[in-house]
PDB file of C-alpha atoms in Angstrom:
ATOM      1  CA  MET A  14      96.471 112.720 110.588  1.00  0.00           C
ATOM      2  CA  ALA A  15      98.693 113.231 107.534  1.00  0.00           C
ATOM      3  CA  VAL A  16      99.661 110.299 105.314  1.00  0.00           C
ATOM      4  CA  HIS A  17     102.446 110.729 102.754  1.00  0.00           C
ATOM      5  CA  LEU A  18     101.440 109.219  99.394  1.00  0.00           C
ATOM      6  CA  GLY A  19     103.931 110.590  96.829  1.00  0.00           C
ATOM      7  CA  LYS A  20     102.331 109.071  93.709  1.00  0.00           C
ATOM      8  CA  PHE A  21     101.947 110.289  90.135  1.00  0.00           C
ATOM      9  CA  LEU A  22      98.344 110.438  88.996  1.00  0.00           C
ATOM     10  CA  HIS A  23      99.553 111.372  85.518  1.00  0.00           C
ATOM     11  CA  ARG A  24     102.982 111.877  83.975  1.00  0.00           C
ATOM     12  CA  SER A  25     103.643 112.795  80.340  1.00  0.00           C
ATOM     13  CA  PRO A  26     106.130 115.018  78.471  1.00  0.00           C
ATOM     14  CA  HIS A  27     103.607 117.883  78.754  1.00  0.00           C
ATOM     15  CA  MET A  28     101.925 117.541  82.149  1.00  0.00           C
ATOM     16  CA  VAL A  29     102.470 116.021  85.584  1.00  0.00           C
ATOM     17  CA  VAL A  30      99.776 115.577  88.247  1.00  0.00           C
ATOM     18  CA  ALA A  31     100.905 114.221  91.628  1.00  0.00           C
ATOM     19  CA  VAL A  32      99.036 113.100  94.740  1.00  0.00           C
ATOM     20  CA  ARG A  33     101.308 114.341  97.518  1.00  0.00           C
ATOM     21  CA  SER A  34      99.484 113.354 100.694  1.00  0.00           C
ATOM     22  CA  ALA A  35      96.155 112.771 102.394  1.00  0.00           C
ATOM     23  CA  GLU A  36      94.913 114.551 105.500  1.00  0.00           C
ATOM     24  CA  VAL A  37      92.789 111.857 107.150  1.00  0.00           C
ATOM     25  CA  TYR A  38      89.801 112.592 109.395  1.00  0.00           C
ATOM     26  CA  SER A  39      87.386 110.229 111.134  1.00  0.00           C
ATOM     27  CA  THR A  40      84.831 110.472 108.302  1.00  0.00           C
ATOM     28  CA  GLY A  41      86.871 111.193 105.159  1.00  0.00           C
ATOM     29  CA  CYS A  42      90.121 112.562 103.799  1.00  0.00           C
ATOM     30  CA  SER A  43      91.484 115.454 101.785  1.00  0.00           C
ATOM     31  CA  PHE A  44      94.058 114.690  99.077  1.00  0.00           C
ATOM     32  CA  SER A  45      96.780 117.276  98.325  1.00  0.00           C
ATOM     33  CA  LEU A  46      97.412 117.519  94.595  1.00  0.00           C
ATOM     34  CA  SER A  47     100.106 119.311  92.584  1.00  0.00           C
ATOM     35  CA  TRP A  48     100.387 119.795  88.842  1.00  0.00           C
ATOM     36  CA  MET A  49     102.732 121.300  86.325  1.00  0.00           C
ATOM     37  CA  GLY A  50     102.010 121.837  82.655  1.00  0.00           C
ATOM     38  CA  PRO A  51     101.813 124.358  79.829  1.00  0.00           C
ATOM     39  CA  PRO A  52     101.305 128.068  80.656  1.00  0.00           C
ATOM     40  CA  THR A  53      97.709 128.389  79.509  1.00  0.00           C
ATOM     41  CA  ILE A  54      95.686 128.857  82.718  1.00  0.00           C
ATOM     42  CA  ALA A  55      96.024 130.185  86.240  1.00  0.00           C
ATOM     43  CA  PHE A  56      94.203 128.130  88.872  1.00  0.00           C
ATOM     44  CA  THR A  57      93.797 130.461  91.832  1.00  0.00           C
ATOM     45  CA  SER A  58      91.583 128.590  94.306  1.00  0.00           C
ATOM     46  CA  SER A  59      94.531 127.241  96.269  1.00  0.00           C
ATOM     47  CA  GLY A  60      97.293 128.954  94.370  1.00  0.00           C
ATOM     48  CA  GLY A  61      99.120 128.746  91.124  1.00  0.00           C
ATOM     49  CA  SER A  62     101.975 130.249  89.222  1.00  0.00           C
ATOM     50  CA  GLY A  63     103.496 130.273  85.805  1.00  0.00           C
ATOM     51  CA  ALA A  64     106.765 131.426  84.343  1.00  0.00           C
ATOM     52  CA  GLY A  65     107.898 131.234  80.762  1.00  0.00           C
ATOM     53  CA  ASP A  66     107.146 127.723  79.637  1.00  0.00           C
ATOM     54  CA  GLU A  67     105.369 126.167  82.624  1.00  0.00           C
ATOM     55  CA  LEU A  68     102.342 126.427  84.887  1.00  0.00           C
ATOM     56  CA  ALA A  69     102.299 124.998  88.388  1.00  0.00           C
ATOM     57  CA  GLY A  70      99.473 124.763  90.883  1.00  0.00           C
ATOM     58  CA  THR A  71      98.076 122.970  93.896  1.00  0.00           C
ATOM     59  CA  GLY A  72      94.631 121.940  95.044  1.00  0.00           C
ATOM     60  CA  THR A  73      92.722 119.509  97.193  1.00  0.00           C
ATOM     61  CA  ALA A  74      90.075 116.856  96.612  1.00  0.00           C
ATOM     62  CA  TRP A  75      87.748 115.733  99.427  1.00  0.00           C
ATOM     63  CA  LEU A  76      86.716 112.065  99.710  1.00  0.00           C
ATOM     64  CA  TRP A  77      83.686 111.184 101.816  1.00  0.00           C
ATOM     65  CA  PRO A  78      82.890 108.757 103.273  1.00  0.00           C
ATOM     66  CA  LEU A  79      86.258 107.336 104.183  1.00  0.00           C
ATOM     67  CA  THR A  80      87.160 104.501 101.848  1.00  0.00           C
ATOM     68  CA  PRO A  81      87.072 100.900 103.050  1.00  0.00           C
ATOM     69  CA  ALA A  82      90.302  98.913 103.278  1.00  0.00           C
ATOM     70  CA  GLY A  83      91.499  97.640  99.921  1.00  0.00           C
ATOM     71  CA  HIS A  84      92.365  99.319  96.650  1.00  0.00           C
ATOM     72  CA  LEU A  85      91.202 102.879  95.986  1.00  0.00           C
ATOM     73  CA  ARG A  86      91.464 104.149  92.411  1.00  0.00           C
ATOM     74  CA  LEU A  87      91.779 107.940  92.144  1.00  0.00           C
ATOM     75  CA  LEU A  88      90.848 109.259  88.671  1.00  0.00           C
ATOM     76  CA  ALA A  89      91.566 112.554  86.909  1.00  0.00           C
ATOM     77  CA  GLN A  90      90.666 113.989  83.524  1.00  0.00           C
ATOM     78  CA  TRP A  91      91.437 117.468  82.172  1.00  0.00           C
ATOM     79  CA  MET A  92      90.677 117.316  78.457  1.00  0.00           C
ATOM     80  CA  ASP A  93      91.275 121.042  77.820  1.00  0.00           C
ATOM     81  CA  PHE A  94      94.938 120.416  78.617  1.00  0.00           C
ATOM     82  CA  GLY A  95      95.388 117.067  76.956  1.00  0.00           C
ATOM     83  CA  LEU A  96      94.989 115.027  80.130  1.00  0.00           C
ATOM     84  CA  ALA A  97      92.936 111.975  79.160  1.00  0.00           C
ATOM     85  CA  GLU A  98      91.465 109.900  81.971  1.00  0.00           C
ATOM     86  CA  SER A  99      94.354 108.815  84.204  1.00  0.00           C
ATOM     87  CA  SER A 100      94.367 106.970  87.493  1.00  0.00           C
ATOM     88  CA  VAL A 101      96.492 105.811  90.366  1.00  0.00           C
ATOM     89  CA  VAL A 102      95.749 103.003  92.829  1.00  0.00           C
ATOM     90  CA  LEU A 103      96.094 103.880  96.508  1.00  0.00           C
ATOM     91  CA  ASP A 104      95.904 101.630  99.557  1.00  0.00           C
ATOM     92  CA  GLY A 105      92.601 102.287 101.323  1.00  0.00           C
ATOM     93  CA  GLY A 106      93.875 100.294 104.304  1.00  0.00           C
ATOM     94  CA  THR A 107      96.580 102.891 104.931  1.00  0.00           C
ATOM     95  CA  LEU A 108      93.921 105.611 105.090  1.00  0.00           C
ATOM     96  CA  ARG A 109      91.724 103.481 107.380  1.00  0.00           C
ATOM     97  CA  ASP A 110      94.682 102.796 109.684  1.00  0.00           C
ATOM     98  CA  ALA A 111      95.414 106.532 109.889  1.00  0.00           C
ATOM     99  CA  ALA A 112      91.740 107.272 110.672  1.00  0.00           C
ATOM    100  CA  ALA A 113      91.912 104.875 113.631  1.00  0.00           C
ATOM    101  CA  GLY A 114      94.507 107.186 115.212  1.00  0.00           C
ATOM    102  CA  VAL A 115      92.584 110.421 114.645  1.00  0.00           C
ATOM    103  CA  GLN A 116      91.608 112.435 117.720  1.00  0.00           C
ATOM    104  CA  GLN A 117      88.073 113.803 117.486  1.00  0.00           C
ATOM    105  CA  PHE A 118      87.552 117.530 118.052  1.00  0.00           C
ATOM    106  CA  TRP A 119      84.490 116.951 120.213  1.00  0.00           C
ATOM    107  CA  ALA A 120      83.002 113.979 122.008  1.00  0.00           C
ATOM    108  CA  GLU A 121      80.187 112.401 120.031  1.00  0.00           C
ATOM    109  CA  GLY A 122      76.966 114.363 120.480  1.00  0.00           C
ATOM    110  CA  GLY A 123      78.467 117.630 121.664  1.00  0.00           C
ATOM    111  CA  GLN A 124      81.331 119.972 122.286  1.00  0.00           C
ATOM    112  CA  PRO A 125      83.995 119.658 125.002  1.00  0.00           C
TER     113      PRO A 125
END
């Protein structure tokens, strides 16, 4: 189940890192991240691009086990690009609520 988050993990005059959404599963979740900064690298795992004076890319971060209800602090640090440790607080309850509505692929203990 997808949960829209739309939060900045970091925002400065030189770099932006955003947490766009979370894809929630019964046991964990995958966060969709986007960043834009100076044209010095090309991250190609999930895609990236650069033109002139900017670099943009996307990636994912897997969280397991699923967080309990309450505050969840997501941290990032990318010292090579001037990104000191930054964080954003997310609502773990929102992720838990989404997990409650997830349909399992297979019944516990086997396939369909």
